[in-house]
PDB file of C-alpha atoms in Angstrom:
ATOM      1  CA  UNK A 818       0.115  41.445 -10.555  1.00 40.00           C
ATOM      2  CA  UNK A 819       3.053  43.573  -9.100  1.00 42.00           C
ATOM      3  CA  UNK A 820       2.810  47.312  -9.903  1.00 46.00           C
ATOM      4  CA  UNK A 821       6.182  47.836  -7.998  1.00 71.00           C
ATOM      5  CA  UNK A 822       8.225  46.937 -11.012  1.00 87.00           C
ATOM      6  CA  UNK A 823       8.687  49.453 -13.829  1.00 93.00           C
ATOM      7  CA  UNK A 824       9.129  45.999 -16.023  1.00 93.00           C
ATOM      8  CA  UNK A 825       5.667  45.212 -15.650  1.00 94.00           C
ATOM      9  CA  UNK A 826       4.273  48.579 -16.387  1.00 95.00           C
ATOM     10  CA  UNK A 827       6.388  48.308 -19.768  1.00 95.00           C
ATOM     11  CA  UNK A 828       4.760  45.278 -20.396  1.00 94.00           C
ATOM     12  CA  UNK A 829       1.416  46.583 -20.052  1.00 94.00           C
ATOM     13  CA  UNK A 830       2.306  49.321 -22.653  1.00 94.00           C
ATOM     14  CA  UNK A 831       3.272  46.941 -24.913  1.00 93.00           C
ATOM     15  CA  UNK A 832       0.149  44.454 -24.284  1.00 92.00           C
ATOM     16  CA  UNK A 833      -2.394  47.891 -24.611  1.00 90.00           C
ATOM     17  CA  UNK A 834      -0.536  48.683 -27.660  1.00 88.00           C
ATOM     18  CA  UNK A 835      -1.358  45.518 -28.946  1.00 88.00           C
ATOM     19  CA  UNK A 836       2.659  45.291 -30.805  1.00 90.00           C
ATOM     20  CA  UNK A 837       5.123  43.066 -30.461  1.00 91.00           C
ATOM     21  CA  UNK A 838       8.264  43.049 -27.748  1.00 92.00           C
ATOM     22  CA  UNK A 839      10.412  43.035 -31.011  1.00 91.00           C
ATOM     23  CA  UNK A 840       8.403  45.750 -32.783  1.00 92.00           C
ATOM     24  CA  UNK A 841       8.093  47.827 -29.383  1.00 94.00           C
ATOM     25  CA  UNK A 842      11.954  47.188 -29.392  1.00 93.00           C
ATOM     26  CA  UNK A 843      12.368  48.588 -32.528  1.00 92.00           C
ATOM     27  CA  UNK A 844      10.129  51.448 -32.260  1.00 92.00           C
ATOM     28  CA  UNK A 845      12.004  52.773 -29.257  1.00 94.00           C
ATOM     29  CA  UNK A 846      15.610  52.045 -30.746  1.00 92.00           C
ATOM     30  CA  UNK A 847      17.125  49.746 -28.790  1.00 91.00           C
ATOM     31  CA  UNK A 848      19.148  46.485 -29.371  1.00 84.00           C
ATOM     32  CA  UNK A 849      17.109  43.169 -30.054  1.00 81.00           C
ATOM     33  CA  UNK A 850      15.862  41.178 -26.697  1.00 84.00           C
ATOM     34  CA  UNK A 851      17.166  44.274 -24.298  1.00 89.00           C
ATOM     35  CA  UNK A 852      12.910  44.977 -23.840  1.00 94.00           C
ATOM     36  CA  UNK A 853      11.727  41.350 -23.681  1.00 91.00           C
ATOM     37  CA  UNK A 854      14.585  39.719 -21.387  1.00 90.00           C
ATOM     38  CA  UNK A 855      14.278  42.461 -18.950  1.00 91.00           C
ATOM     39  CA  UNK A 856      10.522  42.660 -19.052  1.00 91.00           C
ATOM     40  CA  UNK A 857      10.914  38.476 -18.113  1.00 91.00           C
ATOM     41  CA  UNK A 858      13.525  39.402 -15.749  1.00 91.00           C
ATOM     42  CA  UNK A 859      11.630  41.972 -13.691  1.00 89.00           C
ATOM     43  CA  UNK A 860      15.008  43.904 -14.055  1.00 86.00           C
ATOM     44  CA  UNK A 861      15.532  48.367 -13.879  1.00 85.00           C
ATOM     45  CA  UNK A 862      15.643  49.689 -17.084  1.00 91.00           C
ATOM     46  CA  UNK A 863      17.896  52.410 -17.449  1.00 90.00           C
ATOM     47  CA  UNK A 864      16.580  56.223 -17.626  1.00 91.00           C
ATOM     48  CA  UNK A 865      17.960  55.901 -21.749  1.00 93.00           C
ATOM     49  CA  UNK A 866      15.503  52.941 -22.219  1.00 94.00           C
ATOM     50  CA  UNK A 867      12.578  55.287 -20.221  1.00 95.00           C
ATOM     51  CA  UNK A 868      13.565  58.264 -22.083  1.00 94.00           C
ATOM     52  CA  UNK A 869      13.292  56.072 -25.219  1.00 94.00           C
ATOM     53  CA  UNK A 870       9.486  55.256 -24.440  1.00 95.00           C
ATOM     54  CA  UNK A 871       8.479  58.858 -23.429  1.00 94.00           C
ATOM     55  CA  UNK A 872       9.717  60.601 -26.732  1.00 92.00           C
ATOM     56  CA  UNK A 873       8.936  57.456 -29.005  1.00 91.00           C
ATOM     57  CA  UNK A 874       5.182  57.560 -26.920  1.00 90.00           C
ATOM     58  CA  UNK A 875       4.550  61.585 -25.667  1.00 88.00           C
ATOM     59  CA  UNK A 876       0.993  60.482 -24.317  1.00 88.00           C
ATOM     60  CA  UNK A 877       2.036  57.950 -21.719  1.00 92.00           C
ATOM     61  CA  UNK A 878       2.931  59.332 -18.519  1.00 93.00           C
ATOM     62  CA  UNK A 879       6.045  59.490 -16.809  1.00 93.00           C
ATOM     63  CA  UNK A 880       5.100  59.710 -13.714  1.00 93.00           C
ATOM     64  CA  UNK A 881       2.854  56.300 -14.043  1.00 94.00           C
ATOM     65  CA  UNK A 882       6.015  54.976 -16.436  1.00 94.00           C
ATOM     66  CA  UNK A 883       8.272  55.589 -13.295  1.00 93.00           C
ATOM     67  CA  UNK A 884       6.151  55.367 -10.213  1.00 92.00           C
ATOM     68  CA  UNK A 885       2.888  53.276 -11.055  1.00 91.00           C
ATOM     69  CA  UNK A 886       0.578  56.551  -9.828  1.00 92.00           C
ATOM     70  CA  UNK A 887      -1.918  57.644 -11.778  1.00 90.00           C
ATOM     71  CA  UNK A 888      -3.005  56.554 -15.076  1.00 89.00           C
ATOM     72  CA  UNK A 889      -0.862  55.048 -17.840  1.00 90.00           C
ATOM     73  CA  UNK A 890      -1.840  58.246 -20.462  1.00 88.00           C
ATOM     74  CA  UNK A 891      -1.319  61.800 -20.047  1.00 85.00           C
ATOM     75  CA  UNK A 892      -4.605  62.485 -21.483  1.00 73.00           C
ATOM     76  CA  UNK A 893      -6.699  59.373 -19.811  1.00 57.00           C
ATOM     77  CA  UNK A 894      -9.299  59.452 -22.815  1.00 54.00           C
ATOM     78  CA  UNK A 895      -6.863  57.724 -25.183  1.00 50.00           C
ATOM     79  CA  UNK A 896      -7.656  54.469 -25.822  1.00 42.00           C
ATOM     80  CA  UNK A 897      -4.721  53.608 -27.338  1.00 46.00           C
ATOM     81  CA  UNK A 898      -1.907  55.348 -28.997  1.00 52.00           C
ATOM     82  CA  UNK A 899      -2.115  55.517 -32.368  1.00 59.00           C
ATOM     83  CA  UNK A 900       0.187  54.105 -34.352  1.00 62.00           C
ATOM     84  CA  UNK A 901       2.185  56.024 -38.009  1.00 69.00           C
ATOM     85  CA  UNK A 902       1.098  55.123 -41.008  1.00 71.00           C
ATOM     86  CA  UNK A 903       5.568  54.379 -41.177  1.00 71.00           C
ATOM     87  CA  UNK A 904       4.417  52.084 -38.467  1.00 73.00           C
ATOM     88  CA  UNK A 905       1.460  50.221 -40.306  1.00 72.00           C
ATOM     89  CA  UNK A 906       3.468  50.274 -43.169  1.00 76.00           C
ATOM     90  CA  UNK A 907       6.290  48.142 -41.144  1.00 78.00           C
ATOM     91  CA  UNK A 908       3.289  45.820 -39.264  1.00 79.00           C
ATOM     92  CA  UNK A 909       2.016  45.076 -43.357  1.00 77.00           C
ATOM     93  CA  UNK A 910       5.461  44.025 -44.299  1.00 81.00           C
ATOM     94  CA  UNK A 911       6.197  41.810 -42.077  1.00 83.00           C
ATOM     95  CA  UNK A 912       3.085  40.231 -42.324  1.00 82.00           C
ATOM     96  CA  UNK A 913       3.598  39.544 -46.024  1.00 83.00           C
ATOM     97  CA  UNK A 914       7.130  38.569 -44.989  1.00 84.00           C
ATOM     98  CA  UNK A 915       5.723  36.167 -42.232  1.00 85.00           C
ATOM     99  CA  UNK A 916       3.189  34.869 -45.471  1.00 87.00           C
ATOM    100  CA  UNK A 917       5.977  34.204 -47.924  1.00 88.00           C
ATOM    101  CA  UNK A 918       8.116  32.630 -45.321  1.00 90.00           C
ATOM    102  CA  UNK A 919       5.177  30.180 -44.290  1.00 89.00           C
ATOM    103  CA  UNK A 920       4.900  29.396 -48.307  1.00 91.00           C
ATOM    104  CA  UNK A 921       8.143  28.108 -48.790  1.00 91.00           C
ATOM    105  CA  UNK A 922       8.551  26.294 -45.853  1.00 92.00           C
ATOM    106  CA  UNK A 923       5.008  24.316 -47.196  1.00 92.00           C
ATOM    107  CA  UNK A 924       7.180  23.547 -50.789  1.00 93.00           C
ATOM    108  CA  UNK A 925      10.039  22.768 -48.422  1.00 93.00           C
ATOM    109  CA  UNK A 926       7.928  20.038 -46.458  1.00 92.00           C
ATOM    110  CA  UNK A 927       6.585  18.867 -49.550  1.00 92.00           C
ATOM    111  CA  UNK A 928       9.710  18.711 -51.414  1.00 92.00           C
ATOM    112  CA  UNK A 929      10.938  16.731 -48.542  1.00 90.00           C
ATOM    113  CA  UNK A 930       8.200  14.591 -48.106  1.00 89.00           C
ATOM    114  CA  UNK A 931       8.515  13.812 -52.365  1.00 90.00           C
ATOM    115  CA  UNK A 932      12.075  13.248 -52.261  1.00 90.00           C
ATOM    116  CA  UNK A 933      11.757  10.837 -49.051  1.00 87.00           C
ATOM    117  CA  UNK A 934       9.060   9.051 -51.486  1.00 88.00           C
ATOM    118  CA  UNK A 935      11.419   8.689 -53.711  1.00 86.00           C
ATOM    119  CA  UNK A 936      13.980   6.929 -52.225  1.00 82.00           C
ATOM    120  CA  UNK A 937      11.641   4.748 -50.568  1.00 79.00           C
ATOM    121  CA  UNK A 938      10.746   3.550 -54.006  1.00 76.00           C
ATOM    122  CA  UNK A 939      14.438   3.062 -55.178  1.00 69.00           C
TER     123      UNK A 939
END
């Protein structure tokens, strides 16, 4: 794995925070995919986009953010950063939205597979 890219080390924020690209996105305030594509790309990310991180996420370190030294947390004896109950709050309702969504498309199938019944029989 290639510490010399500050993609990867963004990646590995995201993968210790256990969140989505699109949620990390999100969190941060920046525009859909910018994260994920450059993450993929192993492209810079602006100082905006690092700034972003550090104020959205105080207990990660710059310096390790920037330069891969050190460790990824200011205080090493985080485990993980904890996230707001806004945060869980979000997480919940898009899981419910994720479990409505996978509800209709099952009537949708079904409807589909009733109708193409139907003409078969016609």
């Amino acid at each position: 794995m290639s510490e010399d890219f500050i993609s990867e080390r963004i990646k590995q924020i995201i993968e210790h925070m256990g969140v989505s690209v699109m949620f990390f996105e999100k969190q941060i305030d920046t525009s859909n995919n910018s994260i994920g594509s450059g993450v993929r790309k192993k492209s810079n990310f602006s100082g905006e986009i690092l700034k972003k991180i550090l104020n959205k996420y105080p207990g990660i370190s710059a310096k390790w953010l920037i330069t891969g030294k050190g460790e990824m947390f200011v205080n090493p004896e985080e485990n993980k950063e904890k996230l707001s109950e806004k945060d869980n709050k979000y997480i919940l309702s898009l899981e419910k939205n994720v479990e409505l969504l996978e509800e209709k498309l099952q009537q949708c199938q079904d409807e589909k597979k009733l109708l193409k019944n139907n003409k078969s029989n016609v």
